[in-house]
mmCIF file of C-alpha atoms and ligand atoms in Angstrom:
data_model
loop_
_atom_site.group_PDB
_atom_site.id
_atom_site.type_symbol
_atom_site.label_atom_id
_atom_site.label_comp_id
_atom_site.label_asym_id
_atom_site.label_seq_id
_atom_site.Cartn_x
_atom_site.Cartn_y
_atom_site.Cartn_z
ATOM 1 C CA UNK A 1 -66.971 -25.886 29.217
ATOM 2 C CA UNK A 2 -68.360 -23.824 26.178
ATOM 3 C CA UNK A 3 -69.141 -21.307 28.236
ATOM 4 C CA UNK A 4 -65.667 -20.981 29.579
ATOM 5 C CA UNK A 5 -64.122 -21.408 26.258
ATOM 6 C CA UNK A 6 -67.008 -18.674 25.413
ATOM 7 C CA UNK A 7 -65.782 -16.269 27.850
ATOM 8 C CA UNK A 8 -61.909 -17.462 27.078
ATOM 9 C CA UNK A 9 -62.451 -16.364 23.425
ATOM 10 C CA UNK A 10 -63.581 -13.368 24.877
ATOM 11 C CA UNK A 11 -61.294 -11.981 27.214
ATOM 12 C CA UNK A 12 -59.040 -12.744 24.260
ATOM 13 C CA UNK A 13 -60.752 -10.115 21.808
ATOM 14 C CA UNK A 14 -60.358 -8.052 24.614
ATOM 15 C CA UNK A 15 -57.017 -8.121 25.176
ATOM 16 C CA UNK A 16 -56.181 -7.891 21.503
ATOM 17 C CA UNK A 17 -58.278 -4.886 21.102
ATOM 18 C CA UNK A 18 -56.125 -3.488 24.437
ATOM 19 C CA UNK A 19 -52.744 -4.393 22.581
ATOM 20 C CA UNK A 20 -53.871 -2.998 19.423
ATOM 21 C CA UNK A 21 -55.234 0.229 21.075
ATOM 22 C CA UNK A 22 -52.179 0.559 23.046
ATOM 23 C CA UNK A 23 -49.461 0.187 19.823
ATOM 24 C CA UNK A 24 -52.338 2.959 18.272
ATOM 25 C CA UNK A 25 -51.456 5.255 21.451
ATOM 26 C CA UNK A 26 -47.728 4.703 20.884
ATOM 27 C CA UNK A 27 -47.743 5.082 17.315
ATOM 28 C CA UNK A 28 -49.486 8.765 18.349
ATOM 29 C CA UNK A 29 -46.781 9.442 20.830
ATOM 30 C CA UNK A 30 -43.934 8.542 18.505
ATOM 31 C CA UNK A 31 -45.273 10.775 16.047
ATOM 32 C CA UNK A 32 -44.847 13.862 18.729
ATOM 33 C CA UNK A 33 -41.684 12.528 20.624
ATOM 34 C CA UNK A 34 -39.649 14.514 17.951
ATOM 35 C CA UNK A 35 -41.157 17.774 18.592
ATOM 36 C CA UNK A 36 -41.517 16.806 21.986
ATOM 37 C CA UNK A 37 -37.767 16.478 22.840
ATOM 38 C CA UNK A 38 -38.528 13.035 23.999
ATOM 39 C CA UNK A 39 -35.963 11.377 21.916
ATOM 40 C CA UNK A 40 -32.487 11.111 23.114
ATOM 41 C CA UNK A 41 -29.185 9.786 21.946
ATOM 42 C CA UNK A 42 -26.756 6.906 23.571
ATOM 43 C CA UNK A 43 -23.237 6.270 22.539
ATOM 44 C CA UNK A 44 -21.208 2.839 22.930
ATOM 45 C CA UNK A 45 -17.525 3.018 22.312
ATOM 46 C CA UNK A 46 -15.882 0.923 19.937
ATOM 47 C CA UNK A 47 -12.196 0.258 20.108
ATOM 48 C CA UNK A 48 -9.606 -1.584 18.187
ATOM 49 C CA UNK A 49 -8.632 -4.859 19.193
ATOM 50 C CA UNK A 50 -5.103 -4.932 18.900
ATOM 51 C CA UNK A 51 -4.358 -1.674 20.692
ATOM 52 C CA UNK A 52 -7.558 -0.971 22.537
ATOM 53 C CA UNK A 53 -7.890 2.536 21.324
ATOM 54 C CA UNK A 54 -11.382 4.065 20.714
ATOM 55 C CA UNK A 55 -11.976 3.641 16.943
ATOM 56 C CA UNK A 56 -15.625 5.075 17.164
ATOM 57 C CA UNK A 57 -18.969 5.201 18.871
ATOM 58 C CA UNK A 58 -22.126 3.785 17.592
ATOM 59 C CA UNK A 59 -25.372 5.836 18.223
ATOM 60 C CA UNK A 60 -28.332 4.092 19.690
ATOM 61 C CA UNK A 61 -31.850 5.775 20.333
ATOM 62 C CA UNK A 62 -33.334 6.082 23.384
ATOM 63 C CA UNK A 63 -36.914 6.854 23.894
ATOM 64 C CA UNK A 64 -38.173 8.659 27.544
ATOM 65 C CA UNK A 65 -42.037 8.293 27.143
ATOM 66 C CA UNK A 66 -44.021 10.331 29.755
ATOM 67 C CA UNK A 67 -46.228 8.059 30.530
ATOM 68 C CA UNK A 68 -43.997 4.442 30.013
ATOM 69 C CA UNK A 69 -40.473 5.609 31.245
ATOM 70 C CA UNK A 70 -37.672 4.038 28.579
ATOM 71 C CA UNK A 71 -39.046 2.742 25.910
ATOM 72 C CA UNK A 72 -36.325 0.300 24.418
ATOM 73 C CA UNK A 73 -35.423 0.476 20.999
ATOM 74 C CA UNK A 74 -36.543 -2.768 19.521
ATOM 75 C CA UNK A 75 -39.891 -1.711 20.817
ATOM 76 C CA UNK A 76 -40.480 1.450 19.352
ATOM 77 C CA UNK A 77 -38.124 1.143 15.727
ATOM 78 C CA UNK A 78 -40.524 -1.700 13.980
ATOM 79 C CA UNK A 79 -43.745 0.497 15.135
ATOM 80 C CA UNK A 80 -41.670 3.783 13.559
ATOM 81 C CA UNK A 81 -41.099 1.414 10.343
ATOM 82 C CA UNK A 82 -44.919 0.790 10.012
ATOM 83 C CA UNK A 83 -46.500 4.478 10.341
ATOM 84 C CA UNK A 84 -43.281 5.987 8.732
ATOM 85 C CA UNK A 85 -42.025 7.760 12.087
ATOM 86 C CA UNK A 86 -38.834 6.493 11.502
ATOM 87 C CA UNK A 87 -38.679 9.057 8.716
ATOM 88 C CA UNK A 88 -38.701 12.332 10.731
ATOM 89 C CA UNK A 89 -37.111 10.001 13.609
ATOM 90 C CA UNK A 90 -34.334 8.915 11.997
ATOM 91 C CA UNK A 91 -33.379 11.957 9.984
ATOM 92 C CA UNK A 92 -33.742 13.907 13.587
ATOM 93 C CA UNK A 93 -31.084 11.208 14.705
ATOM 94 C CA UNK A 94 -28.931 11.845 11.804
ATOM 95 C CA UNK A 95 -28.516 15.444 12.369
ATOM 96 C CA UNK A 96 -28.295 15.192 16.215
ATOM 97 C CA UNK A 97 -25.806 12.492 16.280
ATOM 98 C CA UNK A 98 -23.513 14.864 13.134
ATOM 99 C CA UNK A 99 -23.880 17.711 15.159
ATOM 100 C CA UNK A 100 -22.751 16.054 18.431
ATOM 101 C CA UNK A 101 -19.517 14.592 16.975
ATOM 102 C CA UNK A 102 -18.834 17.754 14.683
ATOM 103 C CA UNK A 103 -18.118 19.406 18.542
ATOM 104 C CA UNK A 104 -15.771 16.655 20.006
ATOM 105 C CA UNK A 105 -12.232 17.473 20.042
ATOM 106 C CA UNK A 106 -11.004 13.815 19.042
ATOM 107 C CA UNK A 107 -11.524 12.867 15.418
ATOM 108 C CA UNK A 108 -13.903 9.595 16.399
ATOM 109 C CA UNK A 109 -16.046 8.131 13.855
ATOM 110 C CA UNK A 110 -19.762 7.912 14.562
ATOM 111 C CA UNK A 111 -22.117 4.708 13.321
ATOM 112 C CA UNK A 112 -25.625 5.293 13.191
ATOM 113 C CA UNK A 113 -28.210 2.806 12.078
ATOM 114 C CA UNK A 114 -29.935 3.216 8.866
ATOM 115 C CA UNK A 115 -33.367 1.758 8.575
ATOM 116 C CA UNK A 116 -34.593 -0.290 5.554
ATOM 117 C CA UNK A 117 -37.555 2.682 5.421
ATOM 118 C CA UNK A 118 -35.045 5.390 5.237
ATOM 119 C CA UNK A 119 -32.742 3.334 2.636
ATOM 120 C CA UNK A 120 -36.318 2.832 0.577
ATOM 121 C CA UNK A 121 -36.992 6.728 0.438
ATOM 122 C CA UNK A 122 -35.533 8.559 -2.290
ATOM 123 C CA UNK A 123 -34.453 11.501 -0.284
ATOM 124 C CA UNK A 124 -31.737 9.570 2.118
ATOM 125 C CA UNK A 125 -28.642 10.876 -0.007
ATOM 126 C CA UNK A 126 -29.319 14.516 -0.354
ATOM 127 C CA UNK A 127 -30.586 13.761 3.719
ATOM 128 C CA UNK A 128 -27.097 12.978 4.303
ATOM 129 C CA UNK A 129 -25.382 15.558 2.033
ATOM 130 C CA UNK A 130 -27.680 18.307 3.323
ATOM 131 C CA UNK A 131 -26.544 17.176 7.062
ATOM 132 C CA UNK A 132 -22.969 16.833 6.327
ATOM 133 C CA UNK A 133 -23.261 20.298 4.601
ATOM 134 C CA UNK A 134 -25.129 21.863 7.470
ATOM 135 C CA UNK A 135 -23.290 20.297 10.520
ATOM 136 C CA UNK A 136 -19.400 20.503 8.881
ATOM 137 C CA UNK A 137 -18.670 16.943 10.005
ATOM 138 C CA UNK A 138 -16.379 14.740 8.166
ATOM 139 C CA UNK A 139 -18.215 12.296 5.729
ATOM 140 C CA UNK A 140 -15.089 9.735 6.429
ATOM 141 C CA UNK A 141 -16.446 9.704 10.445
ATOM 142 C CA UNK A 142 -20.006 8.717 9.515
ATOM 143 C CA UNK A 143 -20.520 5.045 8.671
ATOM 144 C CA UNK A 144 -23.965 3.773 8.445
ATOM 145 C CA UNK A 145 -25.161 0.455 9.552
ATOM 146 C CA UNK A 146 -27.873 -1.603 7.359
ATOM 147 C CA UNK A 147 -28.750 -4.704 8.156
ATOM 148 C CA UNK A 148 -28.724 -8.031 5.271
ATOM 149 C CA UNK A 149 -32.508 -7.315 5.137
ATOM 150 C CA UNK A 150 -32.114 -4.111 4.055
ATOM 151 C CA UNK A 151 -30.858 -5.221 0.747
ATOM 152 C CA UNK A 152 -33.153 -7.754 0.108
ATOM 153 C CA UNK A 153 -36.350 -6.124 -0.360
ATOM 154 C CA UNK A 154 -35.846 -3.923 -3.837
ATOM 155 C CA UNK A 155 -31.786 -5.198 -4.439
ATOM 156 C CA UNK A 156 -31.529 -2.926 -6.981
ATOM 157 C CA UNK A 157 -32.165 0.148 -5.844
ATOM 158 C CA UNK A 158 -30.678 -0.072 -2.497
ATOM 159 C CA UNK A 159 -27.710 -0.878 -3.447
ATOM 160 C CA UNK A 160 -27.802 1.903 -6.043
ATOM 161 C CA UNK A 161 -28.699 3.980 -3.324
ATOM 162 C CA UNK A 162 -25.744 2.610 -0.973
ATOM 163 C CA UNK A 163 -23.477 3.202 -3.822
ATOM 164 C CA UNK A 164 -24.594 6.888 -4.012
ATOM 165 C CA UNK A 165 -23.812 7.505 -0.374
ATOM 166 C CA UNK A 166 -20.698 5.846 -0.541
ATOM 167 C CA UNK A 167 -19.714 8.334 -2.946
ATOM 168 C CA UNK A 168 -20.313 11.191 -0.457
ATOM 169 C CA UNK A 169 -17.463 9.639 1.004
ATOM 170 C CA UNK A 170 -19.752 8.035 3.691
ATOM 171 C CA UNK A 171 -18.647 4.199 5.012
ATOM 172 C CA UNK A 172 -21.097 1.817 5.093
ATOM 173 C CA UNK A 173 -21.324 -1.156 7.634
ATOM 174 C CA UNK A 174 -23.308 -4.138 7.771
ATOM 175 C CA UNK A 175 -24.713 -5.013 10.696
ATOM 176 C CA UNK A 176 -25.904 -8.068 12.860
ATOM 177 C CA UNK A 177 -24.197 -10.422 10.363
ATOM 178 C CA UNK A 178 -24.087 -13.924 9.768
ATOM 179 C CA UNK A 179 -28.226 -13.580 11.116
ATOM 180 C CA UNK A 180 -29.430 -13.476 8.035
ATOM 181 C CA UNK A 181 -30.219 -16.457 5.489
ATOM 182 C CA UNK A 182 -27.972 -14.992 2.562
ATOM 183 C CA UNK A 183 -25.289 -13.215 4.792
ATOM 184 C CA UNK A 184 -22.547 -14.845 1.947
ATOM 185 C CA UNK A 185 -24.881 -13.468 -0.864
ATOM 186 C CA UNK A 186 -24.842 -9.516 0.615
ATOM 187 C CA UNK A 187 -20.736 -9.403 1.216
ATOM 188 C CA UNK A 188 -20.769 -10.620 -2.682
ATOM 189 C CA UNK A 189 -23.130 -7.429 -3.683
ATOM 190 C CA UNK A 190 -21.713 -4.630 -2.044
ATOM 191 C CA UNK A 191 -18.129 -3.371 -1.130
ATOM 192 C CA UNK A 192 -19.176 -2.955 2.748
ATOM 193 C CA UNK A 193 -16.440 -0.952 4.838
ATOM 194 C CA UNK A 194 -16.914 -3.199 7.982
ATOM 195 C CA UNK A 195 -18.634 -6.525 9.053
ATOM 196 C CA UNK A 196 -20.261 -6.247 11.961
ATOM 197 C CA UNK A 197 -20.664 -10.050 13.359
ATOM 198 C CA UNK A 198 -23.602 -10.362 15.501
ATOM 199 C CA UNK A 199 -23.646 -10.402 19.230
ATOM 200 C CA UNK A 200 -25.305 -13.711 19.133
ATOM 201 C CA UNK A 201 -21.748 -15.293 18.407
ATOM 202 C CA UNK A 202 -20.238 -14.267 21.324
ATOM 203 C CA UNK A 203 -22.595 -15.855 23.566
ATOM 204 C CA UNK A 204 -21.320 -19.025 22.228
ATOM 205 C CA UNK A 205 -17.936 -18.079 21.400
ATOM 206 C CA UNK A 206 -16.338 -19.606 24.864
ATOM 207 C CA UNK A 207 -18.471 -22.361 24.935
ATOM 208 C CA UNK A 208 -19.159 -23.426 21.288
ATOM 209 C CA UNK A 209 -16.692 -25.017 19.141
ATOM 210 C CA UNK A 210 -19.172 -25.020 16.052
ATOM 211 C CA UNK A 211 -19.555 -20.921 17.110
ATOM 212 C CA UNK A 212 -15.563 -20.802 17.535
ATOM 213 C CA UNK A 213 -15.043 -22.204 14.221
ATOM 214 C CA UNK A 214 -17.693 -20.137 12.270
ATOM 215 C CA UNK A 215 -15.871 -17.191 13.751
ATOM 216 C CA UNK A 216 -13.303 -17.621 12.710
ATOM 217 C CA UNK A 217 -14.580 -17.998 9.374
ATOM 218 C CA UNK A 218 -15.612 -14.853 9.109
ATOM 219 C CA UNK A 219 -12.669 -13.307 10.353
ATOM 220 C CA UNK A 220 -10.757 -14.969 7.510
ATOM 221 C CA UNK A 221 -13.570 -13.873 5.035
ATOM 222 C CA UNK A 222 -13.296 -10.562 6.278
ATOM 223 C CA UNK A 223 -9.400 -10.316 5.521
ATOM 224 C CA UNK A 224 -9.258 -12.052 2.357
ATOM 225 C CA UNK A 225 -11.962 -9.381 1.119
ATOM 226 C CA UNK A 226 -9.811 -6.572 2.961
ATOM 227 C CA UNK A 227 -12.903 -5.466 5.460
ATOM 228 C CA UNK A 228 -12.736 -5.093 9.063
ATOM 229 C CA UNK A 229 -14.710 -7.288 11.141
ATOM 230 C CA UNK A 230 -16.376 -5.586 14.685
ATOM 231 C CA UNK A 231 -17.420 -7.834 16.948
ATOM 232 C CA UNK A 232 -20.655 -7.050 18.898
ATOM 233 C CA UNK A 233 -22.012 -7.952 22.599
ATOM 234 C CA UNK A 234 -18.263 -8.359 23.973
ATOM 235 C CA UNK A 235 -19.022 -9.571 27.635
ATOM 236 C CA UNK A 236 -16.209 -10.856 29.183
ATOM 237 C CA UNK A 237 -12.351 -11.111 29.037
ATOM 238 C CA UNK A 238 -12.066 -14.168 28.447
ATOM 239 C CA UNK A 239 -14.248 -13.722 24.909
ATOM 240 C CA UNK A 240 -11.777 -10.884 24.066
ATOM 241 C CA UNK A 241 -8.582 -12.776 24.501
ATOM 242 C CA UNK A 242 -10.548 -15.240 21.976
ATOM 243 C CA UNK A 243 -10.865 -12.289 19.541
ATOM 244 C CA UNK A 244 -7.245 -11.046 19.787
ATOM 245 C CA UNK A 245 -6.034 -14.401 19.312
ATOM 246 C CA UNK A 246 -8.516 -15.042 16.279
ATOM 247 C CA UNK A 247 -7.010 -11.493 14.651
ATOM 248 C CA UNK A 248 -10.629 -9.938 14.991
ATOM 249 C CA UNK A 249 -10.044 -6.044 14.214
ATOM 250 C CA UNK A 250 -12.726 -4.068 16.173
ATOM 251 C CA UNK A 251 -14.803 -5.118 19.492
ATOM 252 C CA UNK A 252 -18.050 -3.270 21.309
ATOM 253 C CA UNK A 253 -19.940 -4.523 24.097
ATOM 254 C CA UNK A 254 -20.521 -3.875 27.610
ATOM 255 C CA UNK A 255 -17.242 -5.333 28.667
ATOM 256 C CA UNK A 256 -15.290 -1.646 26.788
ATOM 257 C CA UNK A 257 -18.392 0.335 27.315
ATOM 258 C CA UNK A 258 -22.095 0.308 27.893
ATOM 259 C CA UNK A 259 -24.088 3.021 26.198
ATOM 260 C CA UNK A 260 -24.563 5.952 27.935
ATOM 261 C CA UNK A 261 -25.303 9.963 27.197
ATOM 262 C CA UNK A 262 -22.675 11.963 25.739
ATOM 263 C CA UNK A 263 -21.551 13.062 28.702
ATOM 264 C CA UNK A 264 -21.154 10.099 30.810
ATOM 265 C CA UNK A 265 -18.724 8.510 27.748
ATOM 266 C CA UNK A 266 -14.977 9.073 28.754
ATOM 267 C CA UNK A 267 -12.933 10.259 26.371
ATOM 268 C CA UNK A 268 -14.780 12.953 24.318
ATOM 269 C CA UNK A 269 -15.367 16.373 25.640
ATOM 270 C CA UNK A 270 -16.742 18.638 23.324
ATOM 271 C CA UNK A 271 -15.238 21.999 22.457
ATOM 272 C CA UNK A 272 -18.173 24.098 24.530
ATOM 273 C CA UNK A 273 -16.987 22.080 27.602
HETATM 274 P P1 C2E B 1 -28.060 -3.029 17.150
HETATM 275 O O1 C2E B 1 -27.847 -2.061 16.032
HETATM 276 O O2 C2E B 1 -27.592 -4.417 16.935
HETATM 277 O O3 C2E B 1 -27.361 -2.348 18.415
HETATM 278 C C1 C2E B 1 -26.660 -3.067 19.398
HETATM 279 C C2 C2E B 1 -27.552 -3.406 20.572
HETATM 280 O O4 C2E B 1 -26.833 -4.276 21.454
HETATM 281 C C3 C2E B 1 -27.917 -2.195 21.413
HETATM 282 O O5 C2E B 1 -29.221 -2.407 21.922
HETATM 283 C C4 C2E B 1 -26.886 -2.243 22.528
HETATM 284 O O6 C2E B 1 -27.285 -1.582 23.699
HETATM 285 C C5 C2E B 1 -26.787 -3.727 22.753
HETATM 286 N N1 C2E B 1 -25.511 -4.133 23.342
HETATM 287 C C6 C2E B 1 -24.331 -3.490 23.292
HETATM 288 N N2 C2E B 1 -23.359 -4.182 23.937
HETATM 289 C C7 C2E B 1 -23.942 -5.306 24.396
HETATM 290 C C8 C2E B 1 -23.455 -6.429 25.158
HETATM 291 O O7 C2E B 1 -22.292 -6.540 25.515
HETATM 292 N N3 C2E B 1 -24.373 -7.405 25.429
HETATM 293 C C9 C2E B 1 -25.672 -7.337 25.037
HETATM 294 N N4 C2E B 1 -26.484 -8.326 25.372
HETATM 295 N N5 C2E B 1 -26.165 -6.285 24.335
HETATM 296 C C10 C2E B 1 -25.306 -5.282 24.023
HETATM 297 P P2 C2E B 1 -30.313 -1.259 21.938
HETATM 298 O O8 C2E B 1 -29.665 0.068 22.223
HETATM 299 O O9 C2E B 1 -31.413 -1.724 22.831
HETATM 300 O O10 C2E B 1 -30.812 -1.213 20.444
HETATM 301 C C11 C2E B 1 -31.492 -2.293 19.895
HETATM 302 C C12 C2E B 1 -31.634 -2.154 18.413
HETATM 303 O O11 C2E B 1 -32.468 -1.051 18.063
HETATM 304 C C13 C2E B 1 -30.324 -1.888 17.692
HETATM 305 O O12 C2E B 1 -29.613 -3.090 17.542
HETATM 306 C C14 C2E B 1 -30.814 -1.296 16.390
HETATM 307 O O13 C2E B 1 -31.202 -2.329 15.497
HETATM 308 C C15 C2E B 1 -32.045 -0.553 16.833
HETATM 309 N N6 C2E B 1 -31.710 0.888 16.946
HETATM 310 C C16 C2E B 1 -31.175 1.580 17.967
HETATM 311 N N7 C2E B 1 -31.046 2.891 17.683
HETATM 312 C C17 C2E B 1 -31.504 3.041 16.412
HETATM 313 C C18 C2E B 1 -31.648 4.174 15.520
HETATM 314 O O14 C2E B 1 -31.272 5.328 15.808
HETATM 315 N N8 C2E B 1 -32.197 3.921 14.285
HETATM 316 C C19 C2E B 1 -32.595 2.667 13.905
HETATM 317 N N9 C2E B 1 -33.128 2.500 12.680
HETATM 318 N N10 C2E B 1 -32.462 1.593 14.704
HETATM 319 C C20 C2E B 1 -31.925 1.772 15.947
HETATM 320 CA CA1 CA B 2 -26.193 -1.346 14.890
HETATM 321 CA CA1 CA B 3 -25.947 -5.214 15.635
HETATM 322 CA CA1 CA B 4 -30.121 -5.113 15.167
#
């Protein structure tokens, strides 16, 4: 038995060693997928609720690895967070995604997550002035999503810093709430420009009177404070009749749109096509 728990233990270290050498090796590859032209950009169309017209599209990062194939976000961001890729990353999605839109011939807005890193480093406003600046879009069709976390970390500063790129005339959204433990707390320190209400709700929406009711909570927050609400993961009919009747303002989710390349999303053509 101890030498079976012996060897257990030790195909254990093993492993670990393989998973820790193998987040090393990706860490190295994010680092090049920049340069690389690895790195490439999905859209998912958001539309209004009450008429069904596209309201915007939010920008989600794809990652074709040589070696791995698609490497899905949530893989690949919180590995970018820790060795700081997500600086050069996320700036390189910044510009790409304002440079994309700047060419459509319809007046969408973009959304384009923010991470907490990039919020943290003093550069992100002149970032974002210098790429507004550079790529001619809009500032009123960029909106950037933090999540509640973002603010918790240094409160202070990042919502000084929010406050400065709100002034560039940028929107700010916040996303995946009512997941975090203080979700009332962040809508009472920061004017947001949207509530994004996380995609887990509308897995329970249907089925869920507790989920129903805290729904439609939010919606009512989100009016009396005068700030859209955009509901995520929309699946089925049947949870956007629930939406319409519950006055929600904005939906997204595979049931309008799934994310796709730039070309393959109906209803944009840019000006060189
Ligand atoms: P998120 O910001 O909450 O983005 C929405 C995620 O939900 C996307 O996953 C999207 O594909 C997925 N989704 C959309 N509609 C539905 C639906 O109807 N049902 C379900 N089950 N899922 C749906 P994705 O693209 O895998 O991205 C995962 C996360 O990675 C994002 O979550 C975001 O936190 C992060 N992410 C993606 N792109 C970027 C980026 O450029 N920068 C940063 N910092 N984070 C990013
Ligand atoms: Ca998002
Ligand atoms: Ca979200
Ligand atoms: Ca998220």
């Amino acid at each position: 038995a101890k030498a079976a728990l012996g060897q257990s233990v030790c195909f254990y270290e093993v492993s670990m060693d393989e998973a820790a050498r193998s987040r090393r090796a990706l860490a190295n590859d994010l680092w090049d997928a920049v340069e690389k032209r690895q790195l490439t950009l999905h859209y998912q169309v958001q539309k209004s609720v009450m008429t069904g017209d596209v309201t915007g599209y939010e920008v989600l990062l794809r990652w074709a690895h040589p070696e791995r194939g698609m490497v899905p976000p949530n893989e690949f961001i919180p590995l970018a967070e820790e060795c700081g890729a997500i600086l050069p990353i996320g700036e390189w999605v910044l510009r790409e995604a304002c440079r994309e839109a700047a060419s459509w011939d319809r007046q969408y807005k973009i959304a384009v997550n923010l991470s907490p890193v990039q919020l943290a480093n003093g550069d992100i406003v002149s970032l974002v002035q210098a790429i507004l600046d550079e790529t001619g879009l809009d500032p009123k069709r960029l909106e950037l999503e933090i999540t509640e976390s973002t603010i918790i970390d240094d409160k202070e500063r990042a919502l000084q810093t929010l406050r400065e790129i709100k002034a560039l005339g940028v929107t700010i959204a916040v996303d995946d709430f009512g997941t975090g433990y203080s979700s009332l707390e962040t809508l009472r320190s920061f004017p947001f420009d949207k509530i994004k209400l996380d995609k887990s709700f509308m897995w329970e929406v249907e089925g869920n009177p507790q989920a129903k009711a805290i729904v439609r909570a939010i919606l009512a927050l989100g009016q009396s404070l005068s700030v859209p609400v955009l509901a995520e993961g929309v699946e089925t009919q049947k949870q956007l009749d629930i939406l319409q009747e519950e006055g929600c303002d904005e939906a997204q989710g595979y049931l309008l749109g799934r994310p796709a390349p730039i070309g393959a999303v109906i209803g944009v053509r840019t000006q060189a096509a």
